[in-house]
Amino acid sequence: MSSKADKNSLKLRALRAASSESESISWAGEGEARIIRDRDASNPIAVRFDHVYKTYKLYKTDKQRLLGAFSRKVSYKTINATDDLSFTVNRGDSLALLGLNGAGKSTALKMITGVCYPTRGKIEVHGRISALLELSAGFDNNLSGRENLEMRCQLWGFTREETDALIPEMHEFSELGDYIDQPIRTYSSGMKARLGFAFASSINPDILVIDEALSVGDKRFRKKCEERVKSIMAKENLTVLFVTHSPEQAQQFCTRGIVLQKGSAVYQGGIEGACEYYDNH
Amino acid sequence: MFALAKTFLQIVRDNWVWREQAWELAKIDLVKTYRGAALGWIWLFVKPAVYIGVYYFTFAVGMRAGADVNGMPFLLWMAAGVFPWFFMGDMIGLGSDVYRRYSFLVNRIRFPLSVISTFFTLSKMIVLAGTMAFTILACLLLRIKLTIYLLQLPLVFALMMYFWVMWSIWLSPLSAISRDFAKLIGTLTTPFFWLSGVLFQLDESPHIFRTIMNFNPVAWGCRAVRDCFIDQKWIWQQPKALCCYLFVCVLVTILATHSYRRLHKEVPDVL
């Protein structure tokens, strides 16, 4: 029985590993977007944005938004969270996205991870992504830390045995101790970030996305995380995307930087130049 | 039409690829619902038992309407309608707003949205299957005669499951966009309960009302389960009711596919 189940899950994982998606999205009357997404970690390009726009529609009320879903007559304002953004991240790069609040960093990351969709332009992502978006790696508030880890491992496609082997390691890294069996809603933001980071960095992704997670932990834990990122970067062909508004942190372990302003890239290049540009503007 | 078919195939494919995860998440949803209660699983049975008790008291004792139905005890007749209703009532209210309940799966992880509807429905279906198993067990203990028609129960469950998954895929994006809409659907729960023959026999109502009720999926669900326990009929022996139900299924499939196609890319932006 169990061997049959194993076989099935292996087959399923193979199916998903091979799955490559190419999507064309057309938003009613606003443009065309294309997304290419596969698990090919040998492609020299990890992420590429090609003239990407992300337009949010701002309605006055929820009611208007509902009406807007059916009719085009309802008026709304638009805002471009991402405005003609183009960049390429090569395999093995570590790239910092610098920018003030509202510069479109998180939106860009969300589009990379695939939880939201561009309005126009082309996005390519090659390889599996592990992401920490806004401090939570997709945790359910009512489940305990351990159950959340189990669930996330399940969603990532690990077998029961792999999960059982990984969880003690994540538990140890997060330093949560007995809190691991308490519901996530009782966690502080630092604890959530620790747990999230433990998960995101333990599952052996091709692309690791870190969104401000390192800015909430205390100094000692931040250091630990930085060492962790450096160590996994050293031994594997890991691509890191790091979002921050602190140039000091970016310089720690990124080699390249992009400065975002109002959704578009105003500077691309080496990390020193990027930080300098960011400080001066 | 072609685009709709493509979206429908996409939904089917997502559900197939993520079927193991859907099963695991359904179990987690169950655990979550009864989390934090010392008695835990007992609550699964306490709520239905209390409701059945109150309804029984009202009808059998209060209104003296508790006569046997088709030679079967009134209590069994009621259980065969009220237990499916708990499933359907949950689906009307909670099932039409699953994205808000699982917002972390929408905007933190890449996860196919239609599968959220599937595993939520599945989790409620597990509860229904549990209460029906309990009913069967009680019948066996009380030596109430069960018939061959009980064998069609899994088929009835599958047909119900299909409709309510589609219902959830149809309405959840709209509920995510507008709270008003979610509330509106929530208020439909009570009318559906009282108009769908959960607690009275539709056969005795006027012809026009019966015709309308043929298109009511809640009424069909209750009737189909009662066919198994009480009326001892195959569901296809009432072809008109079955065809109407299948027609409603097709209709809601089209609506669900349309709504999903239009809105599933907007949902992460608004939640």
Coordinates of C-alpha atoms in Angstrom, one line a residue:
Chain A
M1 CA 0.0 0.0 0.0
S2 CA 2.6 2.5 1.0
S3 CA 4.9 1.6 -1.8
K4 CA 2.1 2.2 -4.2
A5 CA 1.4 5.6 -2.7
D6 CA 5.1 6.4 -2.9
K7 CA 5.2 5.5 -6.6
N8 CA 2.1 7.6 -7.2
S9 CA 3.6 10.6 -5.5
L10 CA 6.9 10.1 -7.3
K11 CA 5.0 10.1 -10.6
L12 CA 3.1 13.2 -9.5
R13 CA 6.3 15.0 -8.6
A14 CA 7.9 14.1 -11.8
L15 CA 4.8 15.4 -13.6
R16 CA 5.0 18.7 -11.8
A17 CA 8.7 19.0 -12.1
A18 CA 8.4 18.7 -15.8
S19 CA 5.5 21.1 -16.0
S20 CA 6.4 24.2 -17.8
E21 CA 3.8 26.9 -18.2
S22 CA 3.5 29.5 -20.8
E23 CA 0.6 31.7 -20.4
S24 CA -0.8 34.6 -22.4
I25 CA -3.0 36.8 -20.4
S26 CA -5.2 39.4 -22.0
W27 CA -6.9 41.8 -19.7
A28 CA -10.0 43.3 -21.1
G29 CA -8.9 46.1 -23.3
E30 CA -5.7 46.9 -21.4
G31 CA -3.0 44.9 -23.0
E32 CA -1.4 41.6 -23.3
A33 CA 1.0 39.9 -20.9
R34 CA 3.1 36.8 -21.3
I35 CA 4.5 34.6 -18.6
I36 CA 6.9 31.8 -19.2
R37 CA 7.6 29.7 -16.2
D38 CA 9.4 26.4 -15.9
R39 CA 11.6 24.4 -13.6
D40 CA 14.6 24.4 -15.8
A41 CA 17.4 25.3 -13.3
S42 CA 20.1 24.9 -15.9
N43 CA 18.9 27.8 -18.0
P44 CA 21.5 30.6 -17.6
I45 CA 18.8 33.1 -17.0
A46 CA 16.8 32.8 -13.8
V47 CA 14.4 35.7 -14.1
R48 CA 13.8 38.2 -16.9
F49 CA 11.4 41.1 -17.0
D50 CA 10.7 42.6 -20.4
H51 CA 8.8 45.9 -20.4
V52 CA 6.5 44.8 -17.6
Y53 CA 3.6 46.9 -16.4
K54 CA 1.4 46.2 -13.5
T55 CA -1.7 48.4 -13.3
Y56 CA -3.9 48.4 -10.3
K57 CA -7.4 49.6 -10.7
L58 CA -8.5 51.8 -7.9
Y59 CA -12.3 52.0 -7.4
K60 CA -14.0 54.3 -5.0
T61 CA -15.8 51.5 -3.2
D62 CA -16.1 47.8 -3.2
K63 CA -19.5 48.1 -4.9
Q64 CA -18.0 49.9 -7.8
R65 CA -15.3 47.3 -8.1
L66 CA -18.0 44.6 -8.2
L67 CA -19.8 46.5 -10.9
G68 CA -16.6 47.0 -12.7
A69 CA -16.1 43.3 -13.0
F70 CA -19.2 43.2 -15.2
S71 CA -19.2 46.5 -17.0
R72 CA -16.6 48.7 -18.5
K73 CA -18.6 51.9 -17.8
V74 CA -17.7 52.1 -14.2
S75 CA -15.0 54.7 -13.7
Y76 CA -11.8 54.1 -11.8
K77 CA -8.3 55.5 -11.4
T78 CA -5.3 53.5 -12.4
I79 CA -1.9 53.3 -10.9
N80 CA 1.1 51.7 -12.3
A81 CA 2.8 49.8 -9.5
T82 CA 5.3 48.5 -12.0
D83 CA 6.0 50.8 -14.9
D84 CA 8.0 49.6 -17.9
L85 CA 10.3 47.5 -15.8
S86 CA 13.0 45.5 -17.6
F87 CA 15.8 43.5 -16.0
T88 CA 17.6 40.2 -16.2
V89 CA 18.9 38.1 -13.3
N90 CA 21.4 35.5 -14.3
R91 CA 21.7 32.1 -12.7
G92 CA 23.8 32.4 -9.5
D93 CA 23.4 36.1 -9.2
S94 CA 22.4 37.8 -6.1
L95 CA 20.4 40.9 -6.8
A96 CA 19.1 43.6 -4.5
L97 CA 15.9 45.5 -5.3
L98 CA 16.3 48.8 -3.5
G99 CA 13.6 51.4 -3.2
L100 CA 11.5 53.4 -0.9
N101 CA 8.1 52.3 0.3
G102 CA 5.7 52.2 -2.7
A103 CA 8.4 51.9 -5.3
G104 CA 7.0 48.7 -6.5
K105 CA 9.5 46.2 -5.0
S106 CA 6.9 43.9 -3.5
T107 CA 4.7 43.9 -6.6
A108 CA 7.7 42.9 -8.7
L109 CA 8.5 40.1 -6.3
K110 CA 4.9 38.9 -6.3
M111 CA 4.9 38.7 -10.1
I112 CA 8.1 36.7 -10.0
T113 CA 6.6 34.3 -7.5
G114 CA 3.5 34.1 -9.5
V115 CA 0.9 35.1 -7.0
C116 CA -0.1 38.1 -9.1
Y117 CA -0.1 38.8 -12.8
P118 CA 1.4 41.5 -15.0
T119 CA -0.9 43.7 -17.0
R120 CA 1.5 44.0 -19.9
G121 CA 4.9 42.8 -20.9
K122 CA 6.8 39.5 -20.6
I123 CA 8.1 37.7 -17.6
E124 CA 10.3 34.6 -17.7
V125 CA 11.1 32.6 -14.6
H126 CA 13.3 29.5 -14.8
G127 CA 13.6 27.3 -11.7
R128 CA 11.7 26.7 -8.5
I129 CA 11.1 29.7 -6.2
S130 CA 11.0 29.8 -2.5
A131 CA 9.7 33.1 -1.3
L132 CA 9.1 35.0 1.9
L133 CA 6.5 37.6 1.0
E134 CA 5.8 40.2 3.6
L135 CA 7.2 38.1 6.4
S136 CA 5.0 35.1 6.0
A137 CA 5.8 32.2 3.8
G138 CA 2.1 31.6 3.4
F139 CA 1.3 30.6 6.9
D140 CA -2.2 29.8 8.3
N141 CA -2.7 31.8 11.5
N142 CA -4.8 29.1 13.1
L143 CA -2.4 26.2 12.7
S144 CA 0.7 25.7 14.8
G145 CA 4.2 26.4 13.5
R146 CA 4.8 22.7 13.1
E147 CA 1.6 22.1 11.2
N148 CA 2.3 25.0 9.0
L149 CA 5.7 23.6 8.1
E150 CA 4.2 20.3 7.4
M151 CA 1.6 21.9 5.2
R152 CA 4.1 24.0 3.3
C153 CA 6.3 20.9 2.7
Q154 CA 3.3 19.1 1.4
L155 CA 2.5 21.9 -1.0
W156 CA 6.1 22.1 -2.1
G157 CA 5.9 18.4 -3.0
F158 CA 8.0 16.7 -0.4
T159 CA 7.2 13.1 0.6
R160 CA 6.3 12.3 4.2
E161 CA 9.8 11.0 4.9
E162 CA 11.5 14.1 3.5
T163 CA 9.2 16.3 5.5
D164 CA 9.9 14.4 8.7
A165 CA 13.6 14.7 8.1
L166 CA 13.4 18.4 7.3
I167 CA 11.2 19.7 10.1
P168 CA 13.6 19.2 13.0
E169 CA 16.2 21.1 11.1
M170 CA 13.9 23.9 10.4
H171 CA 12.7 23.9 14.0
E172 CA 16.2 24.2 15.3
F173 CA 17.1 26.9 12.9
S174 CA 14.1 29.0 13.8
E175 CA 15.0 28.8 17.5
L176 CA 11.3 28.7 18.4
G177 CA 11.6 26.0 21.0
D178 CA 8.3 25.0 22.5
Y179 CA 6.5 27.7 20.6
I180 CA 6.6 25.5 17.5
D181 CA 3.4 23.9 18.7
Q182 CA 1.5 27.1 19.3
P183 CA -0.8 28.7 16.7
I184 CA 1.0 31.2 14.4
R185 CA -1.4 34.0 15.4
T186 CA 0.3 34.1 18.8
Y187 CA 3.7 34.7 17.2
S188 CA 5.5 38.0 17.1
S189 CA 6.5 39.3 13.7
G190 CA 10.1 38.3 14.5
M191 CA 9.1 34.8 15.3
K192 CA 7.1 34.5 12.1
A193 CA 10.0 35.8 10.1
R194 CA 12.3 33.3 11.7
L195 CA 10.0 30.4 11.0
G196 CA 9.5 31.7 7.5
F197 CA 13.2 32.0 6.8
A198 CA 13.9 28.6 8.2
F199 CA 11.4 27.1 5.8
A200 CA 12.3 29.2 2.8
S201 CA 16.0 28.5 3.1
S202 CA 15.8 24.8 3.9
I203 CA 13.8 23.5 1.0
N204 CA 16.6 23.8 -1.6
P205 CA 15.1 26.2 -4.1
D206 CA 16.6 27.4 -7.3
I207 CA 15.6 31.0 -6.6
L208 CA 15.3 32.4 -3.1
V209 CA 13.2 35.5 -2.6
I210 CA 13.6 37.5 0.6
D211 CA 11.2 40.4 1.2
E212 CA 12.3 42.4 4.2
A213 CA 12.3 39.3 6.3
L214 CA 15.8 40.0 7.6
S215 CA 14.9 43.5 8.8
V216 CA 12.6 42.4 11.6
G217 CA 14.8 39.8 13.4
D218 CA 17.3 40.9 16.0
K219 CA 20.9 41.5 15.1
R220 CA 22.1 38.0 16.1
F221 CA 19.4 36.2 14.1
R222 CA 20.0 38.5 11.2
K223 CA 23.6 37.5 11.2
K224 CA 22.6 33.8 11.4
C225 CA 20.4 34.3 8.3
E226 CA 23.0 36.1 6.4
E227 CA 25.4 33.3 7.1
R228 CA 22.8 30.8 6.0
V229 CA 22.2 32.6 2.7
K230 CA 25.9 32.9 2.1
S231 CA 26.5 29.2 2.8
I232 CA 23.8 28.0 0.5
M233 CA 24.9 30.5 -2.1
A234 CA 28.4 29.1 -1.9
K235 CA 27.6 25.5 -2.5
E236 CA 24.7 25.7 -4.9
N237 CA 23.8 27.6 -8.0
L238 CA 21.3 29.6 -6.0
T239 CA 19.9 32.9 -7.3
V240 CA 18.9 35.3 -4.6
L241 CA 16.5 38.2 -4.9
F242 CA 16.6 40.5 -1.9
V243 CA 14.2 43.3 -1.3
T244 CA 15.2 46.0 1.1
H245 CA 15.3 49.7 1.8
S246 CA 18.6 49.4 3.7
P247 CA 21.7 49.6 1.5
E248 CA 24.0 48.3 4.2
Q249 CA 22.2 45.0 4.2
A250 CA 22.1 44.8 0.4
Q251 CA 25.8 45.3 0.3
Q252 CA 26.4 42.4 2.6
F253 CA 25.6 39.7 0.2
C254 CA 24.4 41.1 -3.1
T255 CA 26.6 41.7 -6.1
R256 CA 24.1 43.6 -8.2
G257 CA 21.5 46.1 -7.5
I258 CA 18.5 47.7 -9.0
V259 CA 17.0 50.9 -7.7
L260 CA 13.3 51.2 -8.2
Q261 CA 11.4 54.5 -8.3
K262 CA 7.7 54.7 -8.9
G263 CA 7.7 51.3 -10.5
S264 CA 10.5 51.7 -12.9
A265 CA 14.2 50.9 -12.7
V266 CA 16.2 54.1 -12.4
Y267 CA 19.5 52.4 -11.9
Q268 CA 20.9 49.0 -12.7
G269 CA 24.4 47.8 -12.1
G270 CA 26.9 46.8 -9.4
I271 CA 25.8 46.9 -5.8
E272 CA 28.1 49.8 -4.8
G273 CA 26.8 52.0 -7.6
A274 CA 23.2 51.1 -6.8
C275 CA 23.6 51.9 -3.1
E276 CA 25.3 55.2 -3.9
Y277 CA 22.6 56.1 -6.3
Y278 CA 20.0 55.1 -3.8
D279 CA 21.5 57.2 -1.0
N280 CA 21.8 60.2 -3.2
H281 CA 18.3 60.3 -4.6
Chain B
M1 CA -17.0 29.5 -26.1
F2 CA -13.5 28.2 -26.9
A3 CA -11.9 30.3 -24.2
L4 CA -14.5 28.9 -21.7
A5 CA -13.6 25.3 -22.6
K6 CA -10.0 26.1 -22.2
T7 CA -10.5 27.6 -18.8
F8 CA -12.6 24.6 -17.8
L9 CA -9.9 22.2 -18.9
Q10 CA -7.4 24.3 -16.9
I11 CA -9.5 23.9 -13.8
V12 CA -9.8 20.1 -14.3
R13 CA -6.1 19.8 -14.9
D14 CA -5.2 21.9 -11.8
N15 CA -7.4 19.8 -9.7
W16 CA -5.9 16.6 -11.1
V17 CA -2.3 17.7 -10.6
W18 CA -2.9 18.9 -7.1
R19 CA -5.3 16.1 -6.0
E20 CA -3.0 14.8 -3.2
Q21 CA -2.5 18.3 -1.8
A22 CA -6.2 18.9 -2.0
W23 CA -6.8 15.8 0.1
E24 CA -4.2 16.8 2.7
L25 CA -5.6 20.4 2.9
A26 CA -9.1 19.1 3.3
K27 CA -7.9 17.2 6.4
I28 CA -6.1 20.3 7.7
D29 CA -9.3 22.3 7.2
L30 CA -11.2 19.8 9.3
V31 CA -8.5 19.9 12.0
K32 CA -8.6 23.7 12.0
T33 CA -12.4 23.9 12.4
Y34 CA -12.3 21.9 15.6
R35 CA -9.0 23.3 16.8
G36 CA -8.9 24.7 20.3
A37 CA -11.9 22.8 21.5
A38 CA -11.1 20.4 24.3
L39 CA -13.8 18.0 23.1
G40 CA -12.5 18.3 19.5
W41 CA -14.2 15.7 17.3
I42 CA -17.2 15.4 19.6
W43 CA -18.4 18.7 18.3
L44 CA -18.8 17.2 14.9
F45 CA -21.7 15.2 16.3
V46 CA -23.0 17.5 19.0
K47 CA -24.2 20.3 16.6
P48 CA -26.1 18.0 14.3
A49 CA -27.6 16.1 17.3
V50 CA -28.8 19.3 18.9
Y51 CA -30.4 20.6 15.7
I52 CA -32.1 17.3 15.0
G53 CA -33.3 17.2 18.6
V54 CA -34.8 20.7 18.4
Y55 CA -36.4 20.2 15.0
Y56 CA -37.8 16.8 16.2
F57 CA -39.3 18.5 19.2
T58 CA -40.8 21.3 17.2
F59 CA -42.4 19.1 14.6
A60 CA -43.2 15.8 16.3
V61 CA -44.0 17.1 19.8
G62 CA -45.0 20.7 19.2
M63 CA -46.9 20.5 15.9
R64 CA -47.8 16.8 16.1
A65 CA -46.5 16.2 12.6
G66 CA -44.2 13.4 13.4
A67 CA -45.9 10.6 11.6
D68 CA -43.9 7.9 9.9
V69 CA -42.9 8.6 6.4
N70 CA -43.2 5.7 3.9
G71 CA -43.1 3.3 6.9
M72 CA -39.8 4.8 8.1
P73 CA -39.4 6.6 11.4
F74 CA -39.9 10.4 11.3
L75 CA -36.5 11.0 12.9
L76 CA -34.7 9.1 10.2
W77 CA -36.7 11.1 7.6
M78 CA -35.5 14.3 9.2
A79 CA -31.9 13.1 9.6
A80 CA -31.8 12.2 5.9
G81 CA -32.7 15.8 5.0
V82 CA -31.0 17.8 7.7
F83 CA -27.6 16.2 7.6
P84 CA -27.2 16.9 3.8
W85 CA -28.5 20.4 4.6
F86 CA -25.6 21.1 7.0
F87 CA -23.3 20.4 4.2
M88 CA -25.2 22.5 1.7
G89 CA -25.8 25.3 4.1
D90 CA -22.1 25.5 4.8
M91 CA -21.4 25.6 1.1
I92 CA -23.9 28.4 0.5
G93 CA -22.4 30.6 3.2
L94 CA -18.8 29.7 3.7
G95 CA -18.2 27.9 0.4
S96 CA -19.0 31.0 -1.6
D97 CA -16.2 32.9 0.1
V98 CA -13.3 30.6 0.3
Y99 CA -10.6 32.9 -0.9
R100 CA -10.9 35.2 2.1
R101 CA -10.8 32.2 4.4
Y102 CA -7.6 31.0 2.7
S103 CA -6.1 34.3 1.7
F104 CA -2.6 33.1 2.4
L105 CA -3.0 30.6 -0.4
V106 CA -4.1 33.3 -2.7
N107 CA -1.5 36.0 -2.2
R108 CA 1.4 34.4 -0.5
I109 CA 1.9 31.1 -2.4
R110 CA 1.4 30.1 -5.9
F111 CA -1.6 27.8 -5.7
P112 CA -4.4 27.2 -8.2
L113 CA -7.4 29.0 -6.9
S114 CA -10.0 26.5 -8.1
V115 CA -8.3 23.8 -5.9
I116 CA -9.1 25.9 -2.8
S117 CA -12.8 25.4 -3.6
T118 CA -12.3 21.7 -4.1
F119 CA -10.5 21.0 -0.9
F120 CA -12.9 23.1 1.1
T121 CA -15.9 21.3 -0.3
L122 CA -14.1 18.0 0.3
S123 CA -13.6 18.8 3.9
K124 CA -17.3 19.5 4.4
M125 CA -18.1 16.4 2.4
I126 CA -16.0 14.3 4.9
V127 CA -18.2 15.7 7.7
L128 CA -21.4 14.8 5.7
A129 CA -20.0 11.3 5.0
G130 CA -19.3 11.0 8.8
T131 CA -22.8 12.0 9.8
M132 CA -24.3 9.7 7.2
A133 CA -22.2 6.8 8.5
F134 CA -23.4 7.6 12.0
T135 CA -27.0 7.5 10.8
I136 CA -26.5 4.1 9.1
L137 CA -24.9 2.8 12.2
A138 CA -27.8 4.0 14.3
C139 CA -30.2 2.3 11.9
L140 CA -28.4 -0.9 12.2
L141 CA -28.4 -0.7 16.0
L142 CA -32.1 0.1 16.1
R143 CA -32.9 -2.6 13.5
I144 CA -34.4 -0.2 11.1
K145 CA -34.6 -1.8 7.7
L146 CA -32.0 -0.5 5.2
T147 CA -32.3 -1.3 1.5
I148 CA -30.3 -1.8 -1.6
Y149 CA -31.0 1.8 -2.6
L150 CA -28.4 2.9 0.0
L151 CA -25.8 1.8 -2.5
Q152 CA -26.4 4.9 -4.6
L153 CA -25.4 7.1 -1.8
P154 CA -21.8 7.6 -3.1
L155 CA -23.2 8.6 -6.4
V156 CA -25.4 11.1 -4.8
F157 CA -22.5 12.5 -2.9
A158 CA -20.4 12.8 -6.0
L159 CA -23.2 14.7 -7.8
M160 CA -23.6 17.0 -4.9
M161 CA -19.8 17.5 -4.6
Y162 CA -19.6 18.5 -8.2
F163 CA -22.3 21.1 -8.0
W164 CA -21.0 22.7 -4.8
V165 CA -17.4 22.9 -6.0
M166 CA -18.6 24.7 -9.1
W167 CA -20.8 26.9 -6.9
S168 CA -17.7 27.9 -4.9
I169 CA -15.6 28.5 -7.9
W170 CA -18.4 30.7 -9.3
L171 CA -19.0 32.9 -6.4
S172 CA -15.8 33.0 -4.5
P173 CA -14.1 35.5 -6.8
L174 CA -17.1 37.8 -6.6
S175 CA -17.2 37.5 -2.8
A176 CA -13.5 38.3 -2.7
I177 CA -14.0 41.5 -4.7
S178 CA -17.0 42.7 -2.8
R179 CA -17.9 42.1 0.9
D180 CA -21.5 43.1 0.1
F181 CA -21.8 40.3 -2.3
A182 CA -20.5 37.8 0.3
K183 CA -23.0 39.1 2.8
L184 CA -25.8 38.8 0.2
I185 CA -25.1 35.2 -0.5
G186 CA -24.8 34.6 3.2
T187 CA -28.4 35.8 3.7
L188 CA -29.6 33.3 1.2
T189 CA -28.9 30.5 3.7
T190 CA -32.1 30.8 5.6
P191 CA -34.5 31.1 2.7
F192 CA -32.8 28.1 1.1
F193 CA -33.3 26.1 4.2
W194 CA -37.0 26.9 4.6
L195 CA -37.9 26.7 0.9
S196 CA -36.1 23.6 -0.1
G197 CA -38.1 21.0 1.6
V198 CA -35.5 20.1 4.2
L199 CA -38.2 19.9 6.8
F200 CA -41.4 19.4 4.8
Q201 CA -42.4 17.1 2.0
L202 CA -42.3 18.8 -1.4
D203 CA -44.6 16.3 -2.9
E204 CA -47.6 17.8 -1.1
S205 CA -46.9 21.3 -2.3
P206 CA -48.6 23.0 -5.4
H207 CA -47.5 21.9 -8.8
I208 CA -45.9 25.3 -9.8
F209 CA -43.8 25.3 -6.6
R210 CA -42.7 21.7 -7.3
T211 CA -41.6 22.6 -10.8
I212 CA -39.5 25.5 -9.5
M213 CA -38.0 23.3 -6.8
N214 CA -36.8 20.9 -9.5
F215 CA -34.2 23.5 -10.3
N216 CA -33.2 23.9 -6.7
P217 CA -30.0 22.0 -6.0
V218 CA -30.6 22.0 -2.3
A219 CA -34.0 20.4 -2.8
W220 CA -32.5 17.8 -5.0
G221 CA -29.7 17.0 -2.5
C222 CA -32.2 16.4 0.3
R223 CA -34.5 14.4 -2.0
A224 CA -31.8 12.2 -3.3
V225 CA -30.5 11.3 0.1
R226 CA -34.1 10.5 1.2
D227 CA -34.5 8.4 -1.9
C228 CA -31.7 6.2 -0.4
F229 CA -33.1 6.0 3.1
I230 CA -36.9 6.6 3.0
D231 CA -38.5 6.5 -0.4
Q232 CA -36.4 3.6 -1.7
K233 CA -36.0 4.7 -5.2
W234 CA -33.1 5.0 -7.6
I235 CA -32.4 8.7 -8.4
W236 CA -33.0 8.0 -12.1
Q237 CA -36.5 6.8 -11.4
Q238 CA -37.4 10.5 -11.1
P239 CA -35.9 11.5 -14.5
K240 CA -37.4 14.9 -14.5
A241 CA -35.8 15.9 -11.2
L242 CA -32.5 14.4 -12.1
C243 CA -32.4 16.1 -15.5
C244 CA -33.2 19.4 -14.0
Y245 CA -30.4 19.0 -11.5
L246 CA -27.9 18.0 -14.2
F247 CA -29.1 21.1 -16.2
V248 CA -28.4 23.3 -13.2
C249 CA -25.0 21.6 -12.9
V250 CA -24.2 22.5 -16.5
L251 CA -25.4 26.0 -16.0
V252 CA -23.4 26.6 -12.9
T253 CA -20.3 25.1 -14.6
I254 CA -20.6 27.7 -17.4
L255 CA -21.1 30.5 -14.9
A256 CA -18.2 29.2 -12.7
T257 CA -15.8 29.0 -15.7
H258 CA -16.8 32.4 -16.9
S259 CA -16.3 34.0 -13.5
Y260 CA -13.1 32.2 -12.9
R261 CA -11.7 33.2 -16.3
R262 CA -12.7 36.9 -15.8
L263 CA -11.6 37.3 -12.2
H264 CA -9.1 34.8 -10.9
K265 CA -6.2 37.1 -11.9
E266 CA -7.7 40.0 -10.1
V267 CA -8.4 38.2 -6.8
P268 CA -4.8 38.4 -5.5
D269 CA -4.8 42.2 -6.2
V270 CA -7.9 42.9 -4.0
L271 CA -7.5 40.5 -1.1

